[in-house]
Amino acid sequence: MALEIDRVTTDADMAAALGVRTRVFVDEQHVPIEEEVDRFDTASAEGVVHVLGRLDGEPVATARLLLETHGDGYPHIGRVAVLAEHRGRGYGRAVMEALHREARSRGVAGVTLAAQTHAIGFYEGLGYVARGPIYLDAGIEHRDMDLRLT
Ligand code: COA
């Protein structure tokens, strides 16, 4: 079945994306809900693009792109989540590629992210290159990674 990916523009779609994230990050990975959700997680928030992937109408995958950069850094992709029972079928790759298209359409030179170390191979497969040391965030090991888009 094909995944349908759309940019989140309504409160209902935002709630669906947060439902996926809650199951993955809060229920599965035990990230506290107050660390998981922030001011960028509304349909009308400025400076962010959320995408939501649905299978036959059911929300199964999501990710977001924060457009504001820090200094000369790239925009930041985060909250990349696919429901456990739907992994390994290319849906994670598909939501990432949707955000890469969003970034390219804004003319940015690249994107960056903080990869959980278990997912480094997933991002490497998309062309990301690791940078700097491993560090802890929300009790989970991470490493920064960059993808050039130009
Ligand atoms: N390590 C190495 N390679 C991986 C991988 C991993 N953890 N997960 C997927 N891949 C590979 C796949 O084998 C596939 O390779 P192929 O193109 O050669 O076939 C490719 O990456 C694309 O995989 P895909 O099926 O699109 O990934 P997915 O839908 O299973 O989603 C995650 C991957 C990481 C988003 C998903 O496992 C997830 O939601 N995990 C929990 C949340 C999380 O940790 N998010 C990342 C936070 S940084």
mmCIF file of C-alpha atoms and ligand atoms in Angstrom:
data_model
loop_
_atom_site.group_PDB
_atom_site.id
_atom_site.type_symbol
_atom_site.label_atom_id
_atom_site.label_comp_id
_atom_site.label_asym_id
_atom_site.label_seq_id
_atom_site.Cartn_x
_atom_site.Cartn_y
_atom_site.Cartn_z
ATOM 1 C CA MET A 1 0.000 0.000 0.000
ATOM 2 C CA ALA A 2 1.337 3.451 -0.886
ATOM 3 C CA LEU A 3 2.053 5.983 1.840
ATOM 4 C CA GLU A 4 0.328 9.331 1.287
ATOM 5 C CA ILE A 5 2.424 12.174 2.635
ATOM 6 C CA ASP A 6 1.048 15.667 3.189
ATOM 7 C CA ARG A 7 2.224 18.800 4.858
ATOM 8 C CA VAL A 8 0.330 19.374 8.130
ATOM 9 C CA THR A 9 -1.960 22.410 7.803
ATOM 10 C CA THR A 10 -4.897 21.639 10.103
ATOM 11 C CA ASP A 11 -5.286 21.063 13.839
ATOM 12 C CA ALA A 12 -6.657 17.585 13.098
ATOM 13 C CA ASP A 13 -3.544 16.621 11.118
ATOM 14 C CA MET A 14 -1.300 18.083 13.832
ATOM 15 C CA ALA A 15 -3.133 15.986 16.439
ATOM 16 C CA ALA A 16 -2.632 12.912 14.234
ATOM 17 C CA ALA A 17 1.111 13.623 13.915
ATOM 18 C CA LEU A 18 1.393 14.107 17.679
ATOM 19 C CA GLY A 19 -0.461 10.820 18.154
ATOM 20 C CA VAL A 20 2.251 9.007 16.170
ATOM 21 C CA ARG A 21 5.005 10.818 18.085
ATOM 22 C CA THR A 22 3.413 10.047 21.452
ATOM 23 C CA ARG A 23 3.281 6.340 20.681
ATOM 24 C CA VAL A 24 6.886 6.284 19.467
ATOM 25 C CA PHE A 25 8.743 8.705 21.732
ATOM 26 C CA VAL A 26 6.647 8.767 24.921
ATOM 27 C CA ASP A 27 5.192 5.235 25.083
ATOM 28 C CA GLU A 28 8.053 3.324 23.404
ATOM 29 C CA GLN A 29 11.139 5.396 24.246
ATOM 30 C CA HIS A 30 9.888 6.911 27.542
ATOM 31 C CA VAL A 31 10.680 10.519 26.648
ATOM 32 C CA PRO A 32 8.694 12.774 29.049
ATOM 33 C CA ILE A 33 5.731 14.343 27.201
ATOM 34 C CA GLU A 34 6.817 17.829 28.336
ATOM 35 C CA GLU A 35 10.155 17.344 26.537
ATOM 36 C CA GLU A 36 8.546 15.784 23.469
ATOM 37 C CA VAL A 37 6.107 18.573 22.563
ATOM 38 C CA ASP A 38 7.108 22.221 22.150
ATOM 39 C CA ARG A 39 5.939 25.538 20.714
ATOM 40 C CA PHE A 40 6.543 24.377 17.141
ATOM 41 C CA ASP A 41 3.906 21.655 17.446
ATOM 42 C CA THR A 42 0.810 23.506 16.250
ATOM 43 C CA ALA A 43 -0.578 23.613 12.720
ATOM 44 C CA SER A 44 -0.192 27.413 12.624
ATOM 45 C CA ALA A 45 3.307 27.684 14.174
ATOM 46 C CA GLU A 46 5.731 29.782 12.129
ATOM 47 C CA GLY A 47 9.151 28.505 11.113
ATOM 48 C CA VAL A 48 8.280 24.828 10.956
ATOM 49 C CA VAL A 49 7.036 22.291 8.397
ATOM 50 C CA HIS A 50 5.419 19.098 9.700
ATOM 51 C CA VAL A 51 4.689 16.191 7.379
ATOM 52 C CA LEU A 52 2.326 13.302 8.065
ATOM 53 C CA GLY A 53 2.267 9.946 6.276
ATOM 54 C CA ARG A 54 -0.973 7.980 6.111
ATOM 55 C CA LEU A 55 -1.740 4.458 5.009
ATOM 56 C CA ASP A 56 -5.331 4.085 3.893
ATOM 57 C CA GLY A 57 -6.171 7.108 6.068
ATOM 58 C CA GLU A 58 -4.312 5.854 9.181
ATOM 59 C CA PRO A 59 -1.478 8.095 10.453
ATOM 60 C CA VAL A 60 1.715 6.016 10.633
ATOM 61 C CA ALA A 61 4.722 8.333 10.095
ATOM 62 C CA THR A 62 5.755 11.914 10.746
ATOM 63 C CA ALA A 63 8.717 14.304 10.929
ATOM 64 C CA ARG A 64 9.308 18.040 11.109
ATOM 65 C CA LEU A 65 11.695 20.635 9.675
ATOM 66 C CA LEU A 66 12.598 23.665 11.805
ATOM 67 C CA LEU A 67 13.420 26.448 9.384
ATOM 68 C CA GLU A 68 15.181 28.815 11.749
ATOM 69 C CA THR A 69 18.927 28.305 11.826
ATOM 70 C CA HIS A 70 21.460 29.054 14.503
ATOM 71 C CA GLY A 71 24.277 31.147 13.111
ATOM 72 C CA ASP A 72 25.463 29.638 9.825
ATOM 73 C CA GLY A 73 23.918 26.225 10.550
ATOM 74 C CA TYR A 74 21.396 24.347 8.427
ATOM 75 C CA PRO A 75 17.655 24.000 9.196
ATOM 76 C CA HIS A 76 16.982 21.137 11.580
ATOM 77 C CA ILE A 77 14.960 17.956 10.946
ATOM 78 C CA GLY A 78 13.565 16.194 13.996
ATOM 79 C CA ARG A 79 10.816 14.097 15.589
ATOM 80 C CA VAL A 80 11.211 11.459 12.844
ATOM 81 C CA ALA A 81 8.841 8.657 13.817
ATOM 82 C CA VAL A 82 7.250 5.606 12.217
ATOM 83 C CA LEU A 83 4.857 3.408 14.226
ATOM 84 C CA ALA A 84 6.700 0.228 15.252
ATOM 85 C CA GLU A 85 4.401 -2.104 13.334
ATOM 86 C CA HIS A 86 5.008 -0.168 10.085
ATOM 87 C CA ARG A 87 8.822 0.048 10.142
ATOM 88 C CA GLY A 88 11.128 -1.395 7.513
ATOM 89 C CA ARG A 89 8.849 -0.600 4.571
ATOM 90 C CA GLY A 90 10.416 2.655 3.388
ATOM 91 C CA TYR A 91 8.023 5.003 5.209
ATOM 92 C CA GLY A 92 10.784 6.635 7.294
ATOM 93 C CA ARG A 93 12.765 7.286 4.130
ATOM 94 C CA ALA A 94 9.622 8.681 2.447
ATOM 95 C CA VAL A 95 8.882 11.271 5.163
ATOM 96 C CA MET A 96 12.570 12.302 5.196
ATOM 97 C CA GLU A 97 12.556 12.775 1.419
ATOM 98 C CA ALA A 98 9.368 14.866 1.709
ATOM 99 C CA LEU A 99 11.180 17.191 4.132
ATOM 100 C CA HIS A 100 14.251 17.304 1.872
ATOM 101 C CA ARG A 101 11.954 18.497 -0.945
ATOM 102 C CA GLU A 102 10.481 21.140 1.402
ATOM 103 C CA ALA A 103 14.017 22.283 2.303
ATOM 104 C CA ARG A 104 15.177 22.357 -1.327
ATOM 105 C CA SER A 105 12.116 24.363 -2.367
ATOM 106 C CA ARG A 106 13.265 27.026 0.124
ATOM 107 C CA GLY A 107 16.725 27.121 -1.404
ATOM 108 C CA VAL A 108 18.626 25.930 1.665
ATOM 109 C CA ALA A 109 22.087 24.403 1.153
ATOM 110 C CA GLY A 110 21.582 21.478 3.534
ATOM 111 C CA VAL A 111 19.806 20.122 6.590
ATOM 112 C CA THR A 112 21.027 18.900 9.949
ATOM 113 C CA LEU A 113 19.671 16.612 12.680
ATOM 114 C CA ALA A 114 20.494 14.975 15.991
ATOM 115 C CA ALA A 115 20.395 11.238 15.283
ATOM 116 C CA GLN A 116 19.725 8.687 17.980
ATOM 117 C CA THR A 117 22.793 6.486 17.630
ATOM 118 C CA HIS A 118 20.706 3.390 16.740
ATOM 119 C CA ALA A 119 19.352 5.321 13.720
ATOM 120 C CA ILE A 120 22.718 6.557 12.351
ATOM 121 C CA GLY A 121 22.692 3.854 9.643
ATOM 122 C CA PHE A 122 19.187 4.945 8.570
ATOM 123 C CA TYR A 123 20.374 8.527 8.051
ATOM 124 C CA GLU A 124 23.643 7.430 6.415
ATOM 125 C CA GLY A 125 21.507 5.605 3.863
ATOM 126 C CA LEU A 126 19.934 8.973 3.029
ATOM 127 C CA GLY A 127 23.363 10.573 2.563
ATOM 128 C CA TYR A 128 23.852 12.157 5.992
ATOM 129 C CA VAL A 129 27.361 12.436 7.415
ATOM 130 C CA ALA A 130 28.009 12.261 11.193
ATOM 131 C CA ARG A 131 29.764 15.165 12.909
ATOM 132 C CA GLY A 132 31.216 15.593 16.416
ATOM 133 C CA PRO A 133 30.893 13.443 19.539
ATOM 134 C CA ILE A 134 28.044 11.312 20.900
ATOM 135 C CA TYR A 135 26.040 13.096 23.652
ATOM 136 C CA LEU A 136 22.987 12.457 25.830
ATOM 137 C CA ASP A 137 19.639 14.204 25.239
ATOM 138 C CA ALA A 138 16.512 13.092 27.152
ATOM 139 C CA GLY A 139 18.710 10.216 28.411
ATOM 140 C CA ILE A 140 19.228 8.913 24.844
ATOM 141 C CA GLU A 141 22.573 8.848 22.974
ATOM 142 C CA HIS A 142 22.681 11.160 19.959
ATOM 143 C CA ARG A 143 25.136 12.310 17.299
ATOM 144 C CA ASP A 144 24.759 15.307 15.000
ATOM 145 C CA MET A 145 24.547 14.583 11.261
ATOM 146 C CA ASP A 146 24.405 16.802 8.167
ATOM 147 C CA LEU A 147 23.123 16.403 4.613
ATOM 148 C CA ARG A 148 24.206 18.762 1.835
ATOM 149 C CA LEU A 149 21.380 19.457 -0.604
ATOM 150 C CA THR A 150 23.286 21.480 -3.193
HETATM 151 N N1 COA B 1 19.798 1.382 11.273
HETATM 152 C C1 COA B 1 20.316 1.167 10.031
HETATM 153 N N2 COA B 1 19.555 1.175 8.906
HETATM 154 C C2 COA B 1 18.230 1.353 9.061
HETATM 155 C C3 COA B 1 17.626 1.555 10.318
HETATM 156 C C4 COA B 1 18.462 1.561 11.451
HETATM 157 N N3 COA B 1 17.970 1.761 12.690
HETATM 158 N N4 COA B 1 16.292 1.715 10.145
HETATM 159 C C5 COA B 1 16.071 1.611 8.819
HETATM 160 N N5 COA B 1 17.238 1.401 8.174
HETATM 161 C C6 COA B 1 17.436 1.258 6.719
HETATM 162 C C7 COA B 1 16.457 0.303 6.116
HETATM 163 O O1 COA B 1 16.973 -1.020 6.158
HETATM 164 C C8 COA B 1 16.329 0.823 4.711
HETATM 165 O O2 COA B 1 17.450 0.426 3.963
HETATM 166 P P1 COA B 1 17.343 0.110 2.380
HETATM 167 O O3 COA B 1 16.978 1.424 1.726
HETATM 168 O O4 COA B 1 18.708 -0.355 2.040
HETATM 169 O O5 COA B 1 16.267 -0.904 2.238
HETATM 170 C C9 COA B 1 16.421 2.327 4.875
HETATM 171 O O6 COA B 1 17.131 2.526 6.128
HETATM 172 C C10 COA B 1 15.073 3.019 4.944
HETATM 173 O O7 COA B 1 14.358 2.421 6.013
HETATM 174 P P2 COA B 1 12.808 2.704 6.272
HETATM 175 O O8 COA B 1 12.042 1.432 6.121
HETATM 176 O O9 COA B 1 12.362 3.876 5.474
HETATM 177 O O10 COA B 1 12.849 3.098 7.833
HETATM 178 P P3 COA B 1 11.639 2.997 8.863
HETATM 179 O O11 COA B 1 10.337 3.290 8.203
HETATM 180 O O12 COA B 1 11.762 1.713 9.601
HETATM 181 O O13 COA B 1 11.962 4.248 9.839
HETATM 182 C C11 COA B 1 12.996 5.111 11.837
HETATM 183 C C12 COA B 1 13.212 4.384 10.504
HETATM 184 C C13 COA B 1 14.358 5.358 12.490
HETATM 185 C C14 COA B 1 12.309 6.463 11.583
HETATM 186 C C15 COA B 1 12.096 4.189 12.721
HETATM 187 O O14 COA B 1 12.841 3.037 13.063
HETATM 188 C C16 COA B 1 11.582 4.828 13.982
HETATM 189 O O15 COA B 1 10.570 5.525 13.983
HETATM 190 N N6 COA B 1 12.267 4.581 15.124
HETATM 191 C C17 COA B 1 11.826 5.071 16.410
HETATM 192 C C18 COA B 1 11.939 6.560 16.504
HETATM 193 C C19 COA B 1 13.343 7.027 16.296
HETATM 194 O O16 COA B 1 14.270 6.520 16.909
HETATM 195 N N7 COA B 1 13.465 8.037 15.428
HETATM 196 C C20 COA B 1 14.743 8.592 15.068
HETATM 197 C C21 COA B 1 15.083 9.657 16.011
HETATM 198 S S1 COA B 1 16.665 10.364 15.606
#
